[in-house]
Tab-separated table of C-alpha atoms in Angstrom:
chain	number	residue	atom	x	y	z
A	22	MET	CA	38.878	15.625	39.361
A	23	LYS	CA	35.570	16.146	41.164
A	24	GLU	CA	33.230	13.103	41.626
A	25	GLU	CA	29.791	13.419	40.251
A	26	THR	CA	27.108	14.190	42.699
A	27	GLY	CA	24.135	12.895	40.890
A	28	SER	CA	21.756	14.896	42.892
A	29	SER	CA	21.133	18.092	40.996
A	30	GLY	CA	17.383	17.543	41.348
A	31	LYS	CA	17.570	17.496	45.046
A	32	LEU	CA	19.774	20.595	45.140
A	33	GLU	CA	17.197	22.573	43.108
A	34	GLU	CA	14.542	21.625	45.774
A	35	ASN	CA	16.873	22.955	48.502
A	36	ASP	CA	17.629	26.355	47.059
A	37	ALA	CA	16.441	27.815	50.339
A	38	HIS	CA	19.376	26.419	52.121
A	39	LYS	CA	22.062	27.949	49.782
A	40	GLY	CA	24.267	30.160	51.789
A	41	ARG	CA	23.071	28.715	55.025
A	42	GLU	CA	24.628	25.240	54.743
A	43	LEU	CA	27.367	25.820	57.294
A	44	ARG	CA	24.876	27.398	59.765
A	45	ASN	CA	22.542	24.535	59.438
A	46	VAL	CA	25.349	22.054	60.040
A	47	LEU	CA	26.299	23.917	63.165
A	48	ILE	CA	22.737	23.971	64.476
A	49	LEU	CA	22.393	20.228	63.848
A	50	SER	CA	25.731	19.522	65.488
A	51	GLY	CA	24.775	21.633	68.548
A	52	SER	CA	21.559	19.750	69.075
A	53	PHE	CA	23.308	16.349	68.952
A	54	THR	CA	26.012	17.682	71.284
A	55	ALA	CA	23.465	18.646	73.907
A	56	VAL	CA	21.518	15.348	73.733
A	57	PHE	CA	24.500	13.109	73.550
A	58	THR	CA	26.367	14.819	76.317
A	59	ALA	CA	23.680	13.100	78.491
A	60	TYR	CA	23.339	9.829	76.487
A	61	LEU	CA	26.985	8.809	75.997
A	62	ALA	CA	27.783	9.500	79.624
A	63	ILE	CA	24.844	7.383	80.746
A	64	GLN	CA	25.786	4.697	78.318
A	65	ASN	CA	29.317	4.534	79.594
A	66	LEU	CA	28.101	4.041	83.116
A	67	GLN	CA	25.522	1.380	82.387
A	68	SER	CA	27.697	-1.724	82.777
A	69	SER	CA	29.089	-0.332	86.070
A	70	LEU	CA	26.010	1.583	87.505
A	71	ASN	CA	23.377	-1.015	86.802
A	72	GLN	CA	25.204	-4.273	87.444
A	73	GLU	CA	22.381	-6.215	89.134
A	74	HIS	CA	21.223	-9.124	86.861
A	75	GLY	CA	23.176	-7.385	84.021
A	76	LEU	CA	20.423	-4.760	83.724
A	77	GLY	CA	22.689	-2.121	82.164
A	78	ILE	CA	24.052	-4.321	79.420
A	79	ILE	CA	20.638	-5.955	78.708
A	80	SER	CA	19.123	-2.495	78.339
A	81	LEU	CA	21.796	-1.669	75.841
A	82	SER	CA	21.202	-4.957	73.987
A	83	SER	CA	17.530	-4.221	73.754
A	84	MET	CA	18.072	-0.719	72.512
A	85	TYR	CA	20.507	-1.735	69.623
A	86	ALA	CA	18.372	-4.736	68.637
A	87	CYS	CA	15.578	-2.322	68.019
A	88	ILE	CA	17.867	0.007	66.094
A	89	ILE	CA	18.268	-2.921	63.615
A	90	ILE	CA	14.551	-2.709	62.977
A	91	SER	CA	14.297	1.111	62.951
A	92	GLY	CA	17.254	1.322	60.701
A	93	ILE	CA	15.451	-0.788	58.143
A	94	LEU	CA	12.304	1.303	58.578
A	95	ALA	CA	14.183	4.532	58.447
A	96	PRO	CA	13.530	5.484	54.805
A	97	THR	CA	9.707	5.005	55.314
A	98	ILE	CA	9.624	6.989	58.591
A	99	ILE	CA	11.655	9.842	57.196
A	100	LYS	CA	9.562	10.085	53.985
A	101	VAL	CA	6.358	10.216	56.059
A	102	ILE	CA	7.401	12.765	58.757
A	103	GLY	CA	10.588	14.362	57.414
A	104	GLU	CA	14.058	14.606	58.750
A	105	LYS	CA	13.389	17.446	61.233
A	106	ARG	CA	10.362	15.805	62.782
A	107	THR	CA	12.284	12.599	63.069
A	108	LEU	CA	15.036	14.310	64.995
A	109	ILE	CA	12.645	15.997	67.351
A	110	ILE	CA	10.775	12.784	68.218
A	111	SER	CA	13.981	10.869	68.789
A	112	PHE	CA	15.334	13.651	71.088
A	113	LEU	CA	12.049	13.457	73.103
A	114	CYS	CA	12.662	9.753	73.485
A	115	HIS	CA	16.041	10.613	74.953
A	116	VAL	CA	14.229	12.700	77.577
A	117	ILE	CA	12.150	9.713	78.455
A	118	TYR	CA	15.186	7.410	78.596
A	119	THR	CA	17.049	9.720	80.972
A	120	ILE	CA	13.905	9.959	83.259
A	121	THR	CA	13.711	6.176	83.588
A	122	ASN	CA	17.408	5.998	84.633
A	123	PHE	CA	16.239	7.727	87.799
A	124	TYR	CA	14.526	4.534	88.760
A	125	PRO	CA	16.168	1.750	86.782
A	126	SER	CA	14.530	-1.655	86.645
A	127	PHE	CA	13.512	-4.198	84.036
A	128	PHE	CA	10.067	-2.440	83.999
A	129	THR	CA	11.341	1.054	83.429
A	130	LEU	CA	14.733	0.918	81.654
A	131	ILE	CA	14.037	-1.735	79.162
A	132	PRO	CA	10.819	-0.187	77.690
A	133	SER	CA	12.558	3.232	77.363
A	134	SER	CA	15.565	1.567	75.816
A	135	VAL	CA	13.361	-0.118	73.264
A	136	LEU	CA	11.539	3.183	72.540
A	137	LEU	CA	14.975	4.983	72.035
A	138	GLY	CA	16.154	2.128	69.733
A	139	MET	CA	13.106	2.407	67.575
A	140	THR	CA	13.756	5.996	66.895
A	141	ALA	CA	17.581	5.876	66.749
A	142	GLY	CA	17.813	4.392	63.281
A	143	PRO	CA	15.649	7.035	61.530
A	144	MET	CA	17.450	9.793	63.652
A	145	TRP	CA	20.970	8.915	62.478
A	146	THR	CA	19.802	8.277	58.956
A	147	SER	CA	18.190	11.805	59.110
A	148	GLN	CA	21.463	13.224	60.352
A	149	SER	CA	23.531	11.523	57.618
A	150	ILE	CA	21.154	12.706	54.863
A	151	TYR	CA	21.047	16.311	56.306
A	152	ILE	CA	24.885	16.565	56.377
A	153	SER	CA	25.115	15.040	52.823
A	154	GLU	CA	22.463	17.311	51.385
A	155	MET	CA	24.193	20.418	52.884
A	156	SER	CA	27.516	19.150	51.607
A	157	TYR	CA	26.258	18.775	48.023
A	158	SER	CA	24.522	22.005	48.091
A	159	TYR	CA	27.546	23.895	49.345
A	160	ALA	CA	29.902	22.111	46.859
A	161	THR	CA	27.634	23.033	43.965
A	162	THR	CA	27.350	26.610	45.075
A	163	SER	CA	31.045	27.135	45.845
A	164	GLY	CA	32.487	24.914	43.094
A	165	LYS	CA	34.641	23.134	45.571
A	166	ASP	CA	35.445	19.300	45.566
A	167	ILE	CA	32.571	17.282	47.126
A	168	HIS	CA	34.841	14.859	48.979
A	169	ALA	CA	36.517	17.970	50.689
A	170	ILE	CA	33.219	19.450	51.648
A	171	LEU	CA	31.816	16.124	52.841
A	172	SER	CA	34.954	15.587	54.924
A	173	LYS	CA	34.663	19.177	56.286
A	174	PHE	CA	31.058	19.010	57.236
A	175	ASN	CA	31.248	15.527	58.812
A	176	GLY	CA	34.325	16.724	60.560
A	177	ILE	CA	32.528	19.708	61.993
A	178	PHE	CA	29.671	17.479	63.131
A	179	PHE	CA	31.618	14.626	64.606
A	180	SER	CA	34.142	16.837	66.293
A	181	MET	CA	31.263	18.674	68.030
A	182	TYR	CA	29.541	15.345	68.581
A	183	GLU	CA	32.748	13.821	70.142
A	184	THR	CA	33.011	16.733	72.646
A	185	THR	CA	30.143	15.041	74.384
A	186	GLN	CA	32.567	12.465	75.592
A	187	ILE	CA	34.367	15.360	77.215
A	188	THR	CA	31.420	17.303	78.610
A	189	GLY	CA	29.203	14.394	79.587
A	190	ASN	CA	32.044	12.331	81.160
A	191	LEU	CA	33.493	15.225	82.992
A	192	ILE	CA	30.131	16.033	84.465
A	193	SER	CA	29.737	12.367	85.540
A	194	SER	CA	33.125	12.032	87.214
A	195	LEU	CA	32.897	15.484	88.929
A	196	VAL	CA	29.450	14.600	90.324
A	197	LEU	CA	30.337	10.868	91.193
A	198	GLN	CA	33.420	12.084	93.014
A	199	GLN	CA	30.989	13.671	95.690
A	200	GLY	CA	29.943	10.121	96.683
A	201	SER	CA	31.670	7.800	99.159
A	202	TYR	CA	33.254	4.499	98.148
A	203	ASN	CA	34.798	1.608	100.107
A	204	ASP	CA	37.362	1.071	97.399
A	205	LYS	CA	36.490	-2.593	97.077
A	206	SER	CA	36.519	-2.295	93.312
A	207	ALA	CA	40.305	-1.686	93.450
A	208	SER	CA	41.134	-4.213	96.209
A	209	ASN	CA	43.881	-6.713	95.708
A	210	GLU	CA	41.331	-9.568	95.719
A	211	THR	CA	39.356	-8.196	92.690
A	212	VAL	CA	42.117	-6.514	90.716
A	213	SER	CA	43.444	-9.944	89.614
A	214	TYR	CA	40.255	-10.410	87.691
A	215	CYS	CA	40.320	-7.106	85.849
A	216	GLY	CA	40.912	-6.765	82.113
A	217	LYS	CA	40.504	-9.733	79.802
A	218	THR	CA	40.060	-12.203	82.738
A	219	ASP	CA	36.705	-10.702	83.629
A	220	CYS	CA	34.074	-13.381	82.891
A	221	PRO	CA	30.467	-12.579	83.615
A	222	LEU	CA	29.244	-16.180	84.313
A	223	GLU	CA	32.179	-17.210	86.341
A	224	THR	CA	33.394	-16.481	89.943
A	225	ASN	CA	35.841	-13.890	88.652
A	226	ALA	CA	33.190	-11.512	87.459
A	227	THR	CA	33.942	-7.908	88.315
A	228	SER	CA	31.905	-6.213	91.009
A	229	ILE	CA	31.886	-2.458	91.064
A	230	ASP	CA	31.108	-0.273	94.141
A	231	GLU	CA	28.190	2.012	93.224
A	232	PRO	CA	27.568	5.666	94.405
A	233	GLU	CA	24.567	6.693	96.585
A	234	HIS	CA	21.239	7.489	94.997
A	235	ARG	CA	21.423	11.146	95.871
A	236	VAL	CA	24.574	11.574	93.800
A	237	VAL	CA	23.103	9.703	90.874
A	238	TYR	CA	19.909	11.846	90.961
A	239	ILE	CA	22.008	15.035	90.789
A	240	LEU	CA	23.995	13.597	87.811
A	241	LEU	CA	20.687	12.571	86.010
A	242	GLY	CA	19.135	15.951	86.593
A	243	ILE	CA	21.859	17.673	84.766
A	244	PHE	CA	21.647	15.278	81.876
A	245	LEU	CA	17.880	15.764	81.661
A	246	ALA	CA	18.411	19.477	81.190
A	247	CYS	CA	20.858	18.813	78.369
A	248	ASP	CA	18.260	16.586	76.657
A	249	ILE	CA	15.682	19.362	76.853
A	250	ALA	CA	18.046	21.919	75.418
A	251	GLY	CA	18.664	19.753	72.422
A	252	VAL	CA	14.872	19.322	71.782
A	253	ILE	CA	14.522	23.145	71.897
A	254	LEU	CA	17.572	23.926	69.684
A	255	THR	CA	16.254	21.445	66.980
A	256	SER	CA	12.567	22.564	67.146
A	257	CYS	CA	13.242	26.325	67.025
A	258	PHE	CA	16.321	26.741	64.849
A	259	LEU	CA	16.859	23.814	62.477
A	260	PRO	CA	15.128	24.351	59.158
A	261	PRO	CA	13.550	21.195	57.501
A	262	LEU	CA	14.862	19.835	54.254
A	263	LYS	CA	12.389	20.610	51.415
A	264	GLN	CA	12.702	17.428	49.375
A	265	GLN	CA	10.137	16.155	47.138
A	266	VAL	CA	11.014	12.631	48.261
A	267	SER	CA	9.734	13.372	51.656
A	268	LYS	CA	6.272	13.900	50.316
A	269	GLN	CA	6.047	10.674	48.417
A	270	LYS	CA	3.680	7.889	49.614
A	271	THR	CA	5.389	4.956	50.976
A	272	ASN	CA	4.921	1.947	53.290
A	273	VAL	CA	6.882	-0.573	55.330
A	274	LEU	CA	7.207	-3.046	52.387
A	275	SER	CA	8.719	-0.215	50.264
A	276	SER	CA	11.235	0.599	52.993
A	277	LEU	CA	12.247	-3.096	53.342
A	278	THR	CA	12.540	-3.187	49.492
A	279	LEU	CA	14.636	0.044	49.520
A	280	CYS	CA	16.961	-1.227	52.309
A	281	GLY	CA	17.199	-4.636	50.585
A	282	LYS	CA	18.041	-3.065	47.231
A	283	GLY	CA	20.947	-1.348	48.871
A	284	LEU	CA	22.478	-4.855	49.551
A	285	LEU	CA	22.345	-5.653	45.849
A	286	ASP	CA	25.337	-3.262	45.557
A	287	VAL	CA	28.452	-5.366	45.904
A	288	ASN	CA	30.428	-2.533	47.392
A	289	LEU	CA	28.018	-2.037	50.217
A	290	VAL	CA	27.898	-5.798	50.927
A	291	LEU	CA	31.629	-5.806	51.134
A	292	LEU	CA	31.656	-2.903	53.509
A	293	VAL	CA	29.272	-4.603	55.984
A	294	PRO	CA	31.970	-6.229	58.101
A	295	LEU	CA	33.781	-2.943	58.418
A	296	ILE	CA	30.514	-1.119	59.493
A	297	MET	CA	29.978	-3.963	62.067
A	298	PHE	CA	33.512	-3.714	63.355
A	299	MET	CA	33.185	0.031	63.928
A	300	ALA	CA	30.208	-0.758	66.160
A	301	MET	CA	31.993	-3.656	67.880
A	302	GLU	CA	35.082	-1.716	68.858
A	303	GLN	CA	32.817	1.116	70.314
A	304	ALA	CA	30.787	-1.367	72.288
A	305	ILE	CA	34.026	-2.847	73.748
A	306	LEU	CA	35.082	0.667	74.770
A	307	TRP	CA	31.782	1.633	76.255
A	308	THR	CA	31.212	-1.555	78.336
A	309	ASP	CA	34.276	-3.788	78.638
A	310	TYR	CA	36.880	-1.059	78.917
A	311	THR	CA	34.894	1.087	81.264
A	312	LYS	CA	34.060	-1.841	83.579
A	313	ALA	CA	37.020	-4.244	83.384
A	314	PHE	CA	39.851	-1.744	82.647
A	315	ILE	CA	38.707	1.440	84.562
A	316	SER	CA	36.089	0.661	87.244
A	317	CYS	CA	37.720	-2.623	88.325
A	318	PRO	CA	41.304	-1.334	89.026
A	319	VAL	CA	40.704	2.272	89.927
A	320	GLY	CA	36.943	2.885	90.609
A	321	ILE	CA	33.745	3.938	88.791
A	322	GLN	CA	34.354	7.627	89.724
A	323	LYS	CA	37.394	7.605	87.282
A	324	ILE	CA	35.338	6.547	84.145
A	325	GLY	CA	34.264	10.090	83.347
A	326	PHE	CA	37.784	11.411	83.389
A	327	VAL	CA	39.207	8.602	81.248
A	328	MET	CA	36.438	8.837	78.728
A	329	SER	CA	36.816	12.683	78.632
A	330	ALA	CA	40.343	12.130	77.463
A	331	TYR	CA	39.009	9.800	74.793
A	332	GLY	CA	36.490	12.397	73.815
A	333	GLY	CA	39.141	15.077	73.564
A	334	SER	CA	41.315	12.941	71.427
A	335	THR	CA	38.415	11.954	69.037
A	336	THR	CA	37.318	15.557	68.724
A	337	PHE	CA	40.839	16.690	67.807
A	338	PHE	CA	41.437	13.999	65.240
A	339	ALA	CA	37.898	14.131	63.727
A	340	LEU	CA	38.338	17.875	63.067
A	341	SER	CA	42.030	17.826	62.060
A	342	LEU	CA	41.879	14.586	59.886
A	343	SER	CA	38.827	15.946	58.095
A	344	LYS	CA	41.041	18.544	56.736
A	345	ILE	CA	44.115	16.415	56.062
A	346	SER	CA	41.978	13.905	54.125
A	347	GLN	CA	41.992	16.116	51.007
A	348	TYR	CA	45.755	15.719	50.874
A	349	THR	CA	46.173	12.110	52.021
A	350	GLY	CA	42.974	10.598	50.581
A	351	ARG	CA	40.623	8.307	52.669
A	352	HIS	CA	42.668	5.184	51.830
A	353	LEU	CA	45.622	6.027	54.093
A	354	LEU	CA	43.389	7.174	56.869
A	355	PHE	CA	41.328	3.970	56.853
A	356	ILE	CA	44.574	1.947	57.060
A	357	VAL	CA	45.871	4.030	59.909
A	358	ALA	CA	42.536	3.547	61.780
A	359	GLY	CA	42.660	-0.273	61.207
A	360	LEU	CA	46.256	-0.460	62.430
A	361	VAL	CA	45.613	1.587	65.544
A	362	ASN	CA	42.491	-0.560	66.505
A	363	PHE	CA	44.518	-3.726	65.930
A	364	GLY	CA	47.344	-2.493	68.266
A	365	ILE	CA	44.831	-1.478	70.965
A	366	LEU	CA	42.955	-4.875	70.806
A	367	VAL	CA	46.210	-6.801	71.065
A	368	THR	CA	47.301	-4.635	74.005
A	369	LEU	CA	44.101	-5.227	75.848
A	370	TYR	CA	44.423	-8.909	75.336
A	371	LEU	CA	47.973	-9.009	76.709
A	372	TRP	CA	47.579	-6.547	79.588
A	373	ILE	CA	46.022	-7.064	83.027
A	374	PRO	CA	45.371	-3.620	84.428
A	375	GLN	CA	46.555	-2.846	87.994
A	376	ARG	CA	45.888	0.029	90.370
A	377	ASP	CA	49.204	1.679	89.525
A	378	ASP	CA	48.508	1.572	85.745
A	379	ILE	CA	46.558	4.827	85.716
A	380	THR	CA	48.737	6.391	82.989
A	381	LEU	CA	48.211	3.600	80.538
A	382	ILE	CA	44.459	3.428	81.443
A	383	PHE	CA	44.310	7.075	80.227
A	384	VAL	CA	46.668	6.793	77.294
A	385	LEU	CA	44.961	3.845	75.484
A	386	PRO	CA	41.580	5.799	74.974
A	387	VAL	CA	43.537	8.781	73.737
A	388	ILE	CA	45.090	6.597	71.105
A	389	TRP	CA	41.746	4.983	70.522
A	390	GLY	CA	40.443	8.389	69.656
A	391	LEU	CA	42.730	8.593	66.653
A	392	ALA	CA	41.016	5.537	65.115
A	393	GLU	CA	37.545	6.697	66.132
A	394	GLY	CA	38.052	10.226	64.627
A	395	ILE	CA	38.828	8.476	61.294
A	396	TRP	CA	36.007	6.026	61.416
A	397	GLN	CA	33.416	8.571	62.324
A	398	THR	CA	34.230	11.210	59.663
A	399	GLN	CA	35.484	9.109	56.706
A	400	SER	CA	32.982	6.243	56.789
A	401	ASN	CA	30.004	8.708	56.443
A	402	ALA	CA	31.889	10.516	53.706
A	403	LEU	CA	32.690	7.168	51.998
A	404	VAL	CA	29.055	6.124	51.988
A	405	ALA	CA	27.833	9.469	50.616
A	406	LEU	CA	30.530	9.347	47.802
A	407	LEU	CA	29.876	5.624	46.807
A	408	PHE	CA	26.126	5.844	46.749
A	409	PRO	CA	25.149	9.448	45.673
A	410	GLU	CA	21.908	8.347	44.004
A	411	LYS	CA	20.613	6.225	46.770
A	412	LYS	CA	21.693	7.787	50.037
A	413	ASP	CA	18.603	6.897	51.862
A	414	ALA	CA	19.019	3.142	51.233
A	415	ALA	CA	22.794	3.373	51.788
A	416	PHE	CA	22.686	5.176	55.107
A	417	ALA	CA	19.733	3.055	56.259
A	418	ASN	CA	21.909	0.034	55.688
A	419	TYR	CA	24.939	1.721	57.249
A	420	HIS	CA	23.174	2.395	60.465
A	421	THR	CA	21.298	-0.954	60.536
A	422	TRP	CA	24.436	-3.014	60.185
A	423	LYS	CA	26.107	-0.789	62.805
A	424	ALA	CA	23.217	-1.671	65.104
A	425	VAL	CA	23.698	-5.394	64.350
A	426	GLY	CA	27.300	-5.004	65.349
A	427	PHE	CA	26.273	-3.207	68.583
A	428	SER	CA	23.518	-5.789	69.364
A	429	ILE	CA	25.709	-8.847	68.897
A	430	THR	CA	28.519	-7.448	71.022
A	431	PHE	CA	26.029	-6.456	73.845
A	432	VAL	CA	24.208	-9.766	73.693
A	433	TYR	CA	27.161	-11.994	74.111
A	434	GLY	CA	28.672	-9.425	76.559
A	435	ASN	CA	26.677	-11.113	79.352
A	436	PHE	CA	28.122	-14.553	78.569
A	437	LEU	CA	31.587	-14.309	77.099
A	438	CYS	CA	34.812	-13.495	78.794
A	439	VAL	CA	36.480	-10.208	77.798
A	440	SER	CA	39.346	-12.183	76.295
A	441	THR	CA	36.992	-13.981	73.985
A	442	LYS	CA	35.378	-10.728	72.893
A	443	LEU	CA	38.748	-9.134	72.076
A	444	MET	CA	39.734	-12.217	69.878
A	445	ILE	CA	36.379	-12.014	67.941
A	446	ALA	CA	36.970	-8.299	67.326
A	447	LEU	CA	40.482	-8.873	66.063
A	448	VAL	CA	39.273	-11.495	63.574
A	449	LEU	CA	36.493	-9.304	62.309
A	450	LEU	CA	38.937	-6.306	61.886
A	451	VAL	CA	41.266	-8.376	59.714
A	452	VAL	CA	38.293	-9.529	57.486
A	453	ALA	CA	36.838	-6.050	57.285
A	454	MET	CA	39.984	-4.360	56.231
A	455	THR	CA	40.657	-6.959	53.592
A	456	LEU	CA	37.228	-6.421	52.032
A	457	TYR	CA	37.606	-2.558	52.290
A	458	VAL	CA	40.733	-2.794	50.154
A	459	ILE	CA	38.765	-4.786	47.648
A	460	VAL	CA	36.061	-2.021	47.485
A	461	GLU	CA	38.750	0.621	46.930
A	462	ILE	CA	40.210	-1.482	44.068
A	463	ARG	CA	36.727	-1.938	42.487
A	464	VAL	CA	36.117	1.862	42.798
A	465	THR	CA	39.434	2.746	41.266
A	466	ARG	CA	39.070	0.207	38.235
A	467	ARG	CA	35.431	1.684	37.642
A	468	LYS	CA	36.748	5.241	37.487
A	469	ARG	CA	39.475	4.195	35.093
A	470	SER	CA	37.038	2.469	32.736
A	471	ILE	CA	34.761	5.632	32.785
A	472	TYR	CA	37.805	7.823	31.932
A	473	GLU	CA	38.730	5.418	29.072
A	474	VAL	CA	35.248	5.539	27.623
A	475	LYS	CA	35.374	9.361	27.664
C-alpha cells in the first residue's frame, strides 16, 4: 500500500516539472558530480597534503562547524533566494575554496573553508528538497509507489555523486604519480606507527612525504575546471522549483524555530545518533584511513587509486540497492549497513597495516562502499517518507546533525589516537542502530493503528 505524500499543494505548484522530473534529477546530479569530483578528492588529501600544524584537518573542522550553523539557517536562506540560487552560490564558493588550496595557509584555507561551510547546509538541504519534490511529482503522475521513486531518484543522484570518488581520486593519483618521493612514508621506521597506533600528539604521529608544488598546481587546475563546469551546468540548465513557500517572508528566528520544531518529533530525535554516525564513519575514512592506513604504509600517491575503488563500490551499490530496496524494504538494508560498518571498524582496530598489505588496503574500502551506498540512498528516502509535511525542517536537521558528527570527529582528530576514535565510532554505531530499530517499531505501530481506525 502506498504511503501518503501529504504534498498535493506543492505538486500543483510544480506542474511545470511534470514529465521532466528525471531530466531535472540528472542535471542536478551532473552538477554535483562536476563540483564534488574536485571537492572530495581535495578533502581526501587534506590530512596528508597539508600536515603542517594540522592545517588540513583544522580547515575541515572549521568547515563542518560552520555547516552546523548553515544547516540551521538553511530553511530561511532557501525561502529567501530559492533552491537554484542557493546551489549556484554554494558552487561558486567551491571555486573559491579550490583556488585557496593553491596557496594553503591559515590565512587563506581557513576563511575559504568557513565560507564553504556557511553555504553547504543550504546546498544539501536544497538538493534533498529538489530530489524529494521531483520524486513526489513523478509518483503522483505515474501512480507508482513513492518509496520506490524516492529510492530510484536518490539512487540516481548518489550513484552519480559517488562516481566523483572515482573520477576525482583517479585524477589525483595519476597526477601525483608524476611527482618524486623518497618513500620515507613507507619506511620500516614509520610503518610500525601506521593504523590505529597513529597518535597526533605523540612521537608516533605519522609523517607523509608530500609532492612538489608543480604537481599540486596541475592537480588543482584540473579541479578548478570541474568546479566551473558545475556552476555553468546549474546556472544554464537546472530549472528552479516554483514553490509558494520560497516566496514567504522569513527570518533567522523563524528558521531556528522551524529547525527546533523538527526536534519535537520523537522519531527525528531517535535518528540523530544514526545521522551523526553516518558522518563519523565518513570522516574516519576521509582522514584517518587515507593517512594512517594508505599514505603511511604505501604513500600519498596511492590514496586516489584506493579511494577510486571505494567510489566505484559505492556507486554500484547505491544504484543497485536503490532498485533492490523495493523488494527487501529499507529495514534489511539498514541492518546490513550497520553490520558492515561494525565489521570494518573492528578490523581497523585489530589490524596494523604493512607495506605488503596492499590488497587488504584496497578491499576494505570496497566493502565500506556497500554500507555507504545504503546510508546515502536510504537515509534520504527515510527522512522524506517519515516527514512528508515538514521536509524543510527535517532535512535541515538531517544535514545539521551530520555536520555536528563531522565537526566533532575532525576536532578531536587532532588530539586522539586512531584507536580511540575507532572505539568511539563503534559505541555510537551500537547506540544508533538500537534507536533506529525503535523508530521502525514506532512507525509500524502507527500504521497499524491508522489501518484499524479505517
